[in-house]
Coordinates of C-alpha atoms and ligand atoms in Angstrom, one line a residue:
Chain A
X1 CA -53.2 25.2 25.0
X2 CA -51.9 23.2 22.1
X3 CA -52.6 24.6 18.7
X4 CA -55.2 23.2 16.3
X5 CA -54.2 22.0 12.9
X6 CA -56.1 22.2 9.6
X7 CA -55.7 21.0 6.0
X8 CA -55.6 24.2 4.0
X9 CA -54.6 23.0 0.6
X10 CA -54.6 19.9 -1.6
X11 CA -53.3 18.9 -5.0
X12 CA -53.2 15.7 -6.9
X13 CA -52.5 14.4 -10.4
X14 CA -55.0 12.1 -11.8
X15 CA -54.3 8.5 -10.9
X16 CA -53.4 6.5 -14.0
X17 CA -52.5 2.8 -14.6
X18 CA -49.3 4.1 -16.3
X19 CA -47.7 7.4 -17.0
X20 CA -44.8 6.7 -19.5
X21 CA -44.7 10.3 -20.7
X22 CA -43.7 11.9 -17.4
X23 CA -41.0 11.3 -14.9
X24 CA -41.7 10.9 -11.1
X25 CA -40.3 14.4 -10.7
X26 CA -42.7 15.9 -13.2
X27 CA -45.7 14.2 -11.6
X28 CA -44.6 15.6 -8.2
X29 CA -44.3 19.1 -9.6
X30 CA -47.8 18.9 -11.0
X31 CA -49.4 17.8 -7.7
X32 CA -47.3 20.2 -5.6
X33 CA -48.1 23.3 -7.8
X34 CA -51.8 22.5 -7.5
X35 CA -51.6 22.1 -3.7
X36 CA -49.7 25.4 -3.2
X37 CA -52.1 27.2 -5.5
X38 CA -55.1 25.7 -3.6
X39 CA -53.6 26.8 -0.3
X40 CA -52.5 30.2 -1.7
X41 CA -49.0 29.8 -0.5
X42 CA -45.5 30.2 -2.1
X43 CA -43.5 27.2 -1.1
X44 CA -40.3 29.1 -1.5
X45 CA -41.1 31.2 1.6
X46 CA -44.4 30.2 3.1
X47 CA -43.9 26.5 4.0
X48 CA -42.0 25.9 7.2
X49 CA -41.3 22.2 6.6
X50 CA -41.8 19.7 3.8
X51 CA -42.4 16.0 4.4
X52 CA -42.1 13.4 1.7
X53 CA -43.3 9.8 2.2
X54 CA -41.4 7.3 0.2
X55 CA -39.9 3.9 0.3
X56 CA -36.6 3.4 -1.5
X57 CA -37.5 0.0 -3.0
X58 CA -40.6 1.5 -4.7
X59 CA -38.4 4.2 -6.2
X60 CA -35.4 2.2 -7.2
X61 CA -33.0 4.6 -5.4
X62 CA -31.0 4.3 -2.3
X63 CA -31.7 7.3 0.0
X64 CA -34.5 8.6 -2.3
X65 CA -34.9 11.5 0.1
X66 CA -32.2 13.4 -1.8
X67 CA -34.2 13.4 -5.0
X68 CA -37.3 15.3 -3.8
X69 CA -36.5 19.0 -2.9
X70 CA -36.5 20.5 -6.4
X71 CA -40.0 19.5 -7.6
X72 CA -41.6 20.4 -4.2
X73 CA -40.2 23.9 -3.9
X74 CA -38.1 22.7 -1.0
X75 CA -34.5 23.5 -2.2
X76 CA -32.5 25.0 0.6
X77 CA -35.4 24.6 3.0
X78 CA -36.6 22.3 5.7
X79 CA -37.3 18.8 4.4
X80 CA -37.3 15.2 5.6
X81 CA -38.6 11.8 4.5
X82 CA -41.0 9.6 6.4
X83 CA -40.5 6.0 5.1
X84 CA -44.1 5.1 5.4
X85 CA -47.5 5.7 3.9
X86 CA -48.6 9.4 3.4
X87 CA -51.0 9.2 6.4
X88 CA -48.0 8.7 8.7
X89 CA -46.6 11.9 7.0
X90 CA -49.8 13.7 7.8
X91 CA -49.6 12.6 11.4
X92 CA -46.0 13.8 11.5
X93 CA -47.1 17.2 10.1
X94 CA -49.8 17.4 12.7
X95 CA -47.3 16.9 15.5
X96 CA -44.8 19.4 14.1
X97 CA -47.5 22.1 14.0
X98 CA -48.8 21.3 17.4
X99 CA -45.3 21.9 18.8
X100 CA -45.8 25.6 18.0
X101 CA -42.5 25.7 16.1
X102 CA -44.1 25.3 12.6
X103 CA -47.1 27.1 11.1
X104 CA -47.3 25.4 7.7
X105 CA -46.2 21.9 6.6
X106 CA -46.6 20.3 3.2
X107 CA -46.9 16.5 3.0
X108 CA -46.2 14.6 -0.3
X109 CA -46.5 11.0 -1.4
X110 CA -46.6 9.5 -4.8
X111 CA -46.5 6.3 -6.8
X112 CA -44.7 5.6 -10.0
X113 CA -45.5 1.9 -9.7
X114 CA -45.4 1.6 -13.5
X115 CA -41.6 2.1 -13.3
X116 CA -41.3 -1.1 -11.2
X117 CA -40.6 -4.2 -13.3
X118 CA -40.5 -6.7 -10.5
X119 CA -43.2 -5.6 -8.1
X120 CA -43.9 -9.1 -6.6
X121 CA -40.2 -9.7 -6.1
X122 CA -39.9 -6.5 -4.2
X123 CA -42.9 -7.3 -2.0
X124 CA -41.3 -10.8 -1.4
X125 CA -38.1 -9.1 -0.5
X126 CA -40.0 -7.6 2.5
X127 CA -40.6 -11.1 3.9
X128 CA -38.6 -12.7 6.6
X129 CA -35.5 -14.1 4.8
X130 CA -35.1 -17.2 6.9
X131 CA -38.6 -18.5 7.6
X132 CA -40.8 -17.1 4.8
X133 CA -38.9 -16.0 1.7
X134 CA -37.4 -19.4 0.9
X135 CA -40.9 -20.9 0.5
X136 CA -41.2 -19.0 -2.7
X137 CA -44.4 -18.1 -4.4
X138 CA -46.2 -14.8 -4.9
X139 CA -46.4 -13.0 -1.5
X140 CA -50.1 -12.1 -1.9
X141 CA -50.9 -15.5 -0.5
X142 CA -50.6 -13.6 2.8
X143 CA -53.9 -11.8 1.9
X144 CA -55.5 -15.2 1.1
X145 CA -54.4 -16.4 4.6
X146 CA -55.9 -13.4 6.3
X147 CA -59.1 -13.3 4.2
X148 CA -59.8 -17.0 4.9
X149 CA -59.4 -16.7 8.6
X150 CA -61.4 -13.4 8.7
X151 CA -64.3 -15.0 6.8
X152 CA -64.1 -18.1 9.0
X153 CA -64.2 -16.2 12.3
X154 CA -66.9 -13.7 11.4
X155 CA -69.1 -15.6 9.1
X156 CA -68.9 -12.8 6.5
X157 CA -69.7 -14.2 3.1
X158 CA -67.5 -14.4 0.0
X159 CA -70.3 -12.5 -1.8
X160 CA -70.0 -9.5 0.7
X161 CA -66.3 -9.2 -0.3
X162 CA -67.4 -9.1 -4.0
X163 CA -69.9 -6.5 -3.1
X164 CA -67.1 -4.2 -1.8
X165 CA -65.4 -4.5 -5.2
X166 CA -68.5 -3.8 -7.2
X167 CA -69.4 -0.8 -5.0
X168 CA -65.9 0.8 -5.1
X169 CA -65.2 0.3 -8.8
X170 CA -68.7 1.9 -9.4
X171 CA -67.9 4.8 -7.1
X172 CA -64.7 5.4 -9.0
X173 CA -66.7 6.1 -12.1
X174 CA -67.8 9.5 -10.6
X175 CA -64.2 10.3 -9.6
X176 CA -62.1 12.1 -12.3
X177 CA -58.9 11.2 -10.5
X178 CA -59.6 7.5 -10.3
X179 CA -57.8 5.1 -12.6
X180 CA -60.0 2.0 -12.4
X181 CA -63.7 2.9 -12.3
X182 CA -65.8 0.2 -13.8
X183 CA -69.3 -1.2 -13.9
X184 CA -68.8 -4.7 -12.6
X185 CA -71.2 -7.1 -10.8
X186 CA -70.8 -9.3 -7.8
X187 CA -70.9 -12.3 -10.2
X188 CA -68.0 -10.8 -12.2
X189 CA -65.9 -10.7 -9.1
X190 CA -66.8 -14.2 -8.0
X191 CA -66.2 -15.6 -11.4
X192 CA -62.8 -13.9 -11.9
X193 CA -59.7 -16.0 -11.9
X194 CA -58.9 -17.5 -8.5
X195 CA -55.5 -16.4 -7.4
X196 CA -54.9 -16.9 -3.7
X197 CA -58.0 -18.8 -2.4
X198 CA -60.4 -17.4 -1.3
X199 CA -59.1 -14.3 -3.1
X200 CA -59.8 -13.8 -6.8
X201 CA -58.2 -11.4 -9.3
X202 CA -60.9 -8.7 -9.0
X203 CA -60.6 -8.7 -5.2
X204 CA -57.1 -7.1 -5.6
X205 CA -56.6 -3.4 -6.0
X206 CA -54.8 -2.7 -9.3
X207 CA -51.7 -0.5 -9.1
X208 CA -51.8 3.1 -10.2
X209 CA -49.4 6.0 -10.7
X210 CA -50.2 9.4 -9.1
X211 CA -49.1 12.0 -6.6
X212 CA -50.9 13.7 -3.7
X213 CA -49.8 16.8 -1.8
X214 CA -51.6 18.2 1.3
X215 CA -50.8 21.6 3.0
X216 CA -51.4 21.8 6.7
X217 CA -51.4 24.9 8.8
X218 CA -51.9 26.0 12.4
X219 CA -55.1 27.7 13.6
X220 CA -53.0 30.9 13.7
X221 CA -52.7 31.0 9.9
X222 CA -55.4 28.6 8.6
X223 CA -58.1 31.2 8.8
X224 CA -56.0 33.7 6.7
X225 CA -55.4 31.1 4.0
X226 CA -58.8 29.5 3.5
X227 CA -62.5 29.9 4.3
X228 CA -62.9 26.1 4.5
X229 CA -60.2 24.8 6.8
X230 CA -60.6 21.0 7.4
X231 CA -59.4 20.4 10.9
X232 CA -57.3 17.4 11.8
X233 CA -59.0 16.3 15.0
X234 CA -57.0 13.2 15.7
X235 CA -54.3 10.9 14.4
X236 CA -53.2 7.4 15.4
X237 CA -50.9 4.7 14.3
X238 CA -49.8 1.2 15.4
X239 CA -47.7 -1.8 14.4
X240 CA -48.3 -5.5 15.2
X241 CA -45.5 -8.0 15.2
X242 CA -43.9 -8.9 11.9
X243 CA -44.2 -12.6 12.7
X244 CA -46.6 -14.1 10.2
X245 CA -46.5 -17.2 12.5
X246 CA -48.0 -15.5 15.5
X247 CA -50.2 -12.8 14.0
X248 CA -54.0 -12.5 14.8
X249 CA -55.2 -13.4 11.3
X250 CA -58.9 -12.9 11.9
X251 CA -58.6 -9.2 12.8
X252 CA -56.5 -6.2 12.2
X253 CA -55.3 -5.4 15.8
X254 CA -53.0 -2.6 14.7
X255 CA -55.9 -0.9 13.0
X256 CA -58.0 -1.3 16.2
X257 CA -55.3 0.3 18.3
X258 CA -54.5 3.1 15.8
X259 CA -58.2 3.9 15.7
X260 CA -58.4 4.0 19.5
X261 CA -55.5 6.4 19.6
X262 CA -57.1 8.7 17.0
X263 CA -60.5 8.6 18.7
X264 CA -58.9 9.5 22.0
X265 CA -57.1 12.5 20.5
X266 CA -60.3 13.6 18.7
X267 CA -62.5 13.0 21.8
X268 CA -64.7 10.6 19.9
X269 CA -66.6 8.2 22.1
X270 CA -69.1 6.8 19.7
X271 CA -67.6 6.4 16.3
X272 CA -70.7 5.0 14.7
X273 CA -72.6 8.1 15.6
X274 CA -69.8 10.7 15.2
X275 CA -68.1 9.6 12.0
X276 CA -70.2 10.5 8.9
X277 CA -68.1 8.9 6.2
X278 CA -64.8 7.1 5.8
X279 CA -62.1 6.2 3.3
X280 CA -60.6 3.0 4.6
X281 CA -58.0 0.5 3.3
X282 CA -59.5 -1.8 0.7
X283 CA -56.3 -3.0 -0.9
X284 CA -58.0 -6.4 -0.9
X285 CA -61.8 -6.5 -0.9
X286 CA -62.1 -8.2 2.5
X287 CA -59.9 -5.5 4.1
X288 CA -62.7 -3.0 3.9
X289 CA -65.0 -5.3 5.9
X290 CA -62.2 -6.2 8.5
X291 CA -61.3 -2.5 8.8
X292 CA -64.9 -1.3 9.2
X293 CA -65.0 -3.6 12.3
X294 CA -61.5 -2.6 13.5
X295 CA -62.5 1.1 13.3
X296 CA -65.7 0.3 15.4
X297 CA -67.8 1.7 12.6
X298 CA -69.9 -1.5 13.1
X299 CA -69.9 -4.5 15.4
X300 CA -67.6 -7.4 14.7
X301 CA -69.1 -9.8 12.3
X302 CA -71.6 -7.2 11.0
X303 CA -69.6 -5.6 8.2
X304 CA -70.4 -8.2 5.5
X305 CA -74.2 -8.0 6.2
X306 CA -74.1 -4.2 6.3
X307 CA -72.3 -4.1 3.0
X308 CA -74.7 -6.4 1.3
X309 CA -77.6 -4.3 2.6
X310 CA -76.1 -1.2 1.0
X311 CA -75.2 0.7 4.2
X312 CA -71.7 1.5 2.9
X313 CA -72.9 2.8 -0.5
X314 CA -72.5 6.6 -1.1
X315 CA -76.1 7.2 -0.1
X316 CA -76.1 4.6 2.7
X317 CA -76.0 5.2 6.5
X318 CA -72.2 5.0 6.6
X319 CA -70.6 5.8 3.2
X320 CA -67.3 4.0 2.8
X321 CA -64.8 4.8 0.1
X322 CA -66.9 7.2 -2.0
X323 CA -63.8 8.0 -4.0
X324 CA -63.7 4.4 -5.2
X325 CA -61.1 3.4 -2.7
X326 CA -57.9 1.6 -3.7
X327 CA -60.0 -0.8 -5.7
X328 CA -61.4 2.0 -7.9
X329 CA -58.8 4.8 -7.7
X330 CA -55.9 2.3 -7.8
X331 CA -53.3 1.3 -5.2
X332 CA -50.8 4.2 -5.3
X333 CA -48.2 2.7 -2.9
X334 CA -47.3 5.2 -0.2
X335 CA -49.7 7.7 -1.6
X336 CA -52.7 5.5 -0.7
X337 CA -53.4 7.0 2.7
X338 CA -52.9 10.5 1.5
X339 CA -55.4 9.8 -1.3
X340 CA -57.8 8.8 1.4
X341 CA -57.2 11.9 3.4
X342 CA -57.5 14.1 0.3
X343 CA -60.9 12.6 -0.5
X344 CA -62.2 13.2 3.0
X345 CA -61.0 16.8 2.8
X346 CA -62.8 17.3 -0.6
X347 CA -66.0 15.7 0.9
X348 CA -65.9 17.9 4.0
X349 CA -65.3 21.0 1.9
X350 CA -68.3 20.1 -0.2
X351 CA -66.1 19.9 -3.3
X352 CA -66.6 16.2 -4.2
X353 CA -68.8 17.0 -7.1
X354 CA -70.9 14.1 -8.4
X355 CA -69.8 11.8 -5.6
X356 CA -70.5 14.3 -2.8
X357 CA -71.8 12.8 0.4
X358 CA -74.4 15.3 1.8
X359 CA -74.1 17.0 5.2
X360 CA -70.8 15.3 6.2
X361 CA -69.1 17.0 9.1
X362 CA -66.6 14.4 10.3
X363 CA -64.7 11.9 8.3
X364 CA -62.1 9.2 8.8
X365 CA -59.1 8.1 6.7
X366 CA -57.4 4.8 7.4
X367 CA -54.6 3.0 5.7
X368 CA -52.6 -0.2 6.0
X369 CA -49.0 -0.3 4.9
X370 CA -49.8 -3.5 2.8
X371 CA -48.3 -6.9 2.5
X372 CA -46.4 -8.1 4.5
X373 CA -46.9 -5.4 7.2
X374 CA -49.2 -5.2 10.1
X375 CA -48.9 -1.4 10.4
X376 CA -51.5 1.2 9.9
X377 CA -52.6 4.8 10.5
X378 CA -55.8 6.6 11.1
X379 CA -56.7 10.3 10.8
X380 CA -59.9 12.0 11.8
X381 CA -60.9 15.2 9.9
X382 CA -63.7 17.6 10.5
X383 CA -65.1 20.8 9.0
X384 CA -65.8 21.9 12.5
X385 CA -63.0 22.9 14.8
X386 CA -62.7 21.5 18.3
X387 CA -64.1 24.7 19.8
X388 CA -67.1 24.6 17.5
X389 CA -68.4 21.3 18.7
Chain B
X1 CA -25.8 -4.1 30.8
X2 CA -29.2 -2.6 31.7
X3 CA -30.4 -2.4 35.3
X4 CA -33.0 -5.1 34.7
X5 CA -31.1 -7.6 32.5
X6 CA -27.8 -8.8 33.7
X7 CA -26.8 -11.0 30.8
X8 CA -27.7 -10.8 27.1
X9 CA -27.5 -13.8 24.8
X10 CA -24.5 -14.1 22.6
X11 CA -20.8 -15.1 22.7
X12 CA -17.5 -13.7 21.4
X13 CA -16.8 -14.8 17.9
X14 CA -13.2 -15.4 16.8
X15 CA -12.0 -14.5 13.3
X16 CA -10.9 -18.1 12.8
X17 CA -14.6 -19.2 13.3
X18 CA -15.7 -16.7 10.7
X19 CA -13.1 -17.9 8.2
X20 CA -14.0 -21.5 8.9
X21 CA -17.6 -20.8 8.0
X22 CA -18.8 -21.7 11.5
X23 CA -20.9 -18.6 11.8
X24 CA -24.2 -19.2 9.9
X25 CA -25.5 -16.5 7.5
X26 CA -28.4 -16.4 5.1
X27 CA -27.7 -15.1 1.6
X28 CA -30.2 -13.6 -0.7
X29 CA -30.0 -11.8 -4.0
X30 CA -33.0 -9.6 -4.5
X31 CA -34.6 -9.3 -8.0
X32 CA -35.2 -5.6 -8.2
X33 CA -35.6 -4.1 -11.7
X34 CA -37.0 -0.8 -12.8
X35 CA -37.6 1.1 -16.1
X36 CA -37.8 4.8 -15.1
X37 CA -39.8 7.0 -17.4
X38 CA -37.4 9.8 -18.3
X39 CA -40.3 12.2 -18.8
X40 CA -40.3 15.4 -20.8
X41 CA -37.0 17.0 -19.8
X42 CA -34.8 14.0 -19.6
X43 CA -36.0 12.3 -22.8
X44 CA -35.3 15.5 -24.8
X45 CA -31.9 15.8 -23.2
X46 CA -31.0 12.2 -24.1
X47 CA -32.4 12.5 -27.6
X48 CA -30.2 15.5 -28.2
X49 CA -27.1 13.7 -26.9
X50 CA -27.7 11.1 -29.6
X51 CA -27.5 14.0 -32.1
X52 CA -24.3 15.2 -30.5
X53 CA -25.9 18.2 -28.8
X54 CA -26.4 19.4 -25.3
X55 CA -29.8 21.1 -24.5
X56 CA -30.8 23.1 -21.5
X57 CA -34.0 24.9 -20.2
X58 CA -34.3 28.5 -19.5
X59 CA -36.4 30.1 -16.7
X60 CA -37.7 33.6 -17.7
X61 CA -38.1 34.7 -14.1
X62 CA -34.5 34.2 -12.8
X63 CA -33.1 34.0 -16.4
X64 CA -31.0 30.9 -15.4
X65 CA -30.2 28.4 -18.1
X66 CA -30.0 25.0 -16.5
X67 CA -28.5 21.8 -17.7
X68 CA -29.3 19.0 -17.4
X69 CA -32.7 20.4 -18.2
X70 CA -35.8 20.2 -16.0
X71 CA -39.4 21.3 -16.7
X72 CA -39.5 23.5 -13.5
X73 CA -37.1 26.0 -12.0
X74 CA -36.2 24.7 -8.5
X75 CA -35.3 28.2 -7.3
X76 CA -38.4 30.1 -8.6
X77 CA -40.7 27.0 -8.3
X78 CA -42.5 27.6 -11.6
X79 CA -42.3 25.9 -15.0
X80 CA -39.2 26.6 -17.1
X81 CA -40.0 28.4 -20.4
X82 CA -37.8 27.5 -23.3
X83 CA -35.3 25.0 -24.7
X84 CA -31.8 26.4 -25.3
X85 CA -28.9 24.6 -26.9
X86 CA -25.7 25.1 -25.0
X87 CA -22.1 24.3 -26.1
X88 CA -20.3 21.0 -25.7
X89 CA -17.5 22.8 -24.0
X90 CA -16.9 24.4 -20.6
X91 CA -14.5 24.9 -17.7
X92 CA -13.6 22.7 -14.8
X93 CA -15.2 23.8 -11.6
X94 CA -13.8 21.0 -9.4
X95 CA -12.2 17.6 -10.0
X96 CA -11.0 14.5 -8.2
X97 CA -8.6 11.8 -9.2
X98 CA -10.0 8.5 -8.4
X99 CA -7.7 5.5 -7.9
X100 CA -10.4 3.0 -7.0
X101 CA -12.9 1.2 -9.3
X102 CA -16.6 0.9 -8.4
X103 CA -15.8 -2.4 -6.6
X104 CA -13.1 -0.6 -4.5
X105 CA -10.2 -2.4 -6.2
X106 CA -7.2 -0.2 -7.0
X107 CA -6.7 0.6 -10.7
X108 CA -3.5 1.2 -12.5
X109 CA -5.0 4.1 -14.5
X110 CA -6.7 6.7 -12.3
X111 CA -9.9 8.3 -13.5
X112 CA -10.3 12.1 -13.4
X113 CA -13.9 13.0 -12.6
X114 CA -14.9 16.7 -12.9
X115 CA -17.8 19.1 -12.6
X116 CA -17.8 21.0 -15.9
X117 CA -19.5 24.4 -16.1
X118 CA -21.0 24.3 -19.6
X119 CA -20.5 27.2 -21.9
X120 CA -23.9 28.8 -22.5
X121 CA -25.4 27.6 -19.3
X122 CA -25.6 29.9 -16.3
X123 CA -22.6 30.4 -14.0
X124 CA -22.0 27.4 -11.7
X125 CA -24.3 25.1 -13.7
X126 CA -23.0 22.1 -15.6
X127 CA -22.6 18.4 -15.8
X128 CA -20.4 15.8 -14.2
X129 CA -18.2 13.8 -16.5
X130 CA -14.8 12.2 -17.0
X131 CA -11.7 14.0 -18.2
X132 CA -9.6 12.2 -20.9
X133 CA -6.5 12.8 -23.0
X134 CA -4.9 14.6 -20.0
X135 CA -2.4 13.6 -17.4
X136 CA -4.1 13.8 -14.0
X137 CA -1.4 16.2 -12.7
X138 CA -2.1 18.6 -15.5
X139 CA -5.9 18.9 -14.7
X140 CA -6.7 22.2 -12.9
X141 CA -9.4 24.6 -11.9
X142 CA -10.8 26.7 -14.7
X143 CA -9.3 24.5 -17.4
X144 CA -11.1 24.7 -20.7
X145 CA -12.5 21.3 -21.8
X146 CA -14.5 20.0 -24.8
X147 CA -16.7 16.9 -25.2
X148 CA -15.3 14.0 -27.2
X149 CA -18.3 12.2 -28.6
X150 CA -18.8 8.6 -29.6
X151 CA -19.3 8.1 -33.3
X152 CA -23.0 8.7 -34.2
X153 CA -23.7 5.1 -34.8
X154 CA -22.6 4.1 -31.4
X155 CA -24.7 6.7 -29.5
X156 CA -27.6 5.3 -27.6
X157 CA -29.1 8.4 -26.0
X158 CA -27.1 8.3 -22.8
X159 CA -24.7 10.5 -20.8
X160 CA -22.0 8.1 -22.1
X161 CA -22.6 9.2 -25.7
X162 CA -20.0 11.7 -24.6
X163 CA -16.9 9.6 -24.1
X164 CA -15.1 12.2 -22.0
X165 CA -14.1 15.9 -22.0
X166 CA -10.6 16.7 -23.1
X167 CA -8.5 19.9 -22.5
X168 CA -8.6 22.4 -25.4
X169 CA -5.7 24.5 -26.3
X170 CA -6.2 28.2 -25.7
Ligands
ZN401 ZN1 -36.2 30.5 -12.1

């Protein structure tokens, strides 16, 4: 019988557009101390393994792995880096614990995006050097290509995308850790400067700094650490081809497959019925619609209409991104997925304050690794253990 | 070869072909620039270097005085408690004599790099710097050294505000 795995602690700094007064190490220390206090553990003896999720080019260091033990309490202890979004780190922690060799694992991811002076150039550096990079231009045109084809194939409206922005920025106003809460209208979005047709400035998640840490534990110790363990019921991940030339631009196939994997692990047969709320990738407004469909939370071509009808509002039938999502909280690089998982944990604990979604039992977190990737991960969390349902 | 695939694409390339530029490559120079926030600990440390001083942080739990300073003790995993000035002298813990420059070309004048345990900091804690005004063959373990600072006007708040450490007569 494989062990069950629960999130037993969380900590985050507030997300802020810029944090010039603190180093990335000091931000990590802040989030880590909060998470260990929340879990009631001493990282110097109680954590069996630490996972940090970081990409060298975001940090500006080669082999950034070496710079993380001190501020996580991981000196002379077990630590490794997953070069991917924090949700991949959470999936790795889940697997480590299920082996039976580890009882407690801490996962960290952060963004110090404000330290990066040439963000667009670094994203462009991720493009194919022979076929794509020489064409030049800001690489976010890739989002324009995907949005255009998605709207074309599904008939979702430009206005529905703008709706996503207005909803998420508004949700973020009730979230103390969000950087970009705002009262903006659908018209504001439509009238904002056009950048990568059909994408406008307000359709794009603004960057933010911040750090998230989650502590996971086996069922053997979770009950001793907390009265509100949030069980990881399933994880999934997937990658499509890097060829921009041959990708399916109308849908996110990697998200569809990552979701299928996570649902299978979690034993979920009817996601629309069994998922109560979700934090999904909304790096660009249309992604929320495309991902809703990829996650089978609605039928293909329905996401735009549902959004315009208000179904994805916090008090709607399927609340999406109650935290404010990446549009409202801010795009925190590799911490984006961990922010989504952290919000689901808060919601399922009933600790989401003003933005609490009532009576939620099972939630989903999903993230995309961003331009130019076609990689993503999904985690399903529940306040009911497998045995209880 | 694998069991299923008997021949993979590709052919043997001769050095002459490489030298003649017959093997195509794509060159790219990335534009990657950063401005790291030095934060609380590092900014104070750099500011003090500009004043010709070395500052450390003390942890009241393990009583270690650590330099360069950090706002948390990595051994106790708690915030450090106070600023402590340490001396600009110390002893050599270990050293190496480097005959290559950063671009791997051989230099006529070797550089002595050392880990210097700073006086006033806890045992085994110090900074990495260059040893000057000493013949490489004379450098040794436990040698007492002292910082040679740039003139105040030339200091920028950087580790190079100390030009090097030189041996002190005992
Ligand atoms: Zn200490």
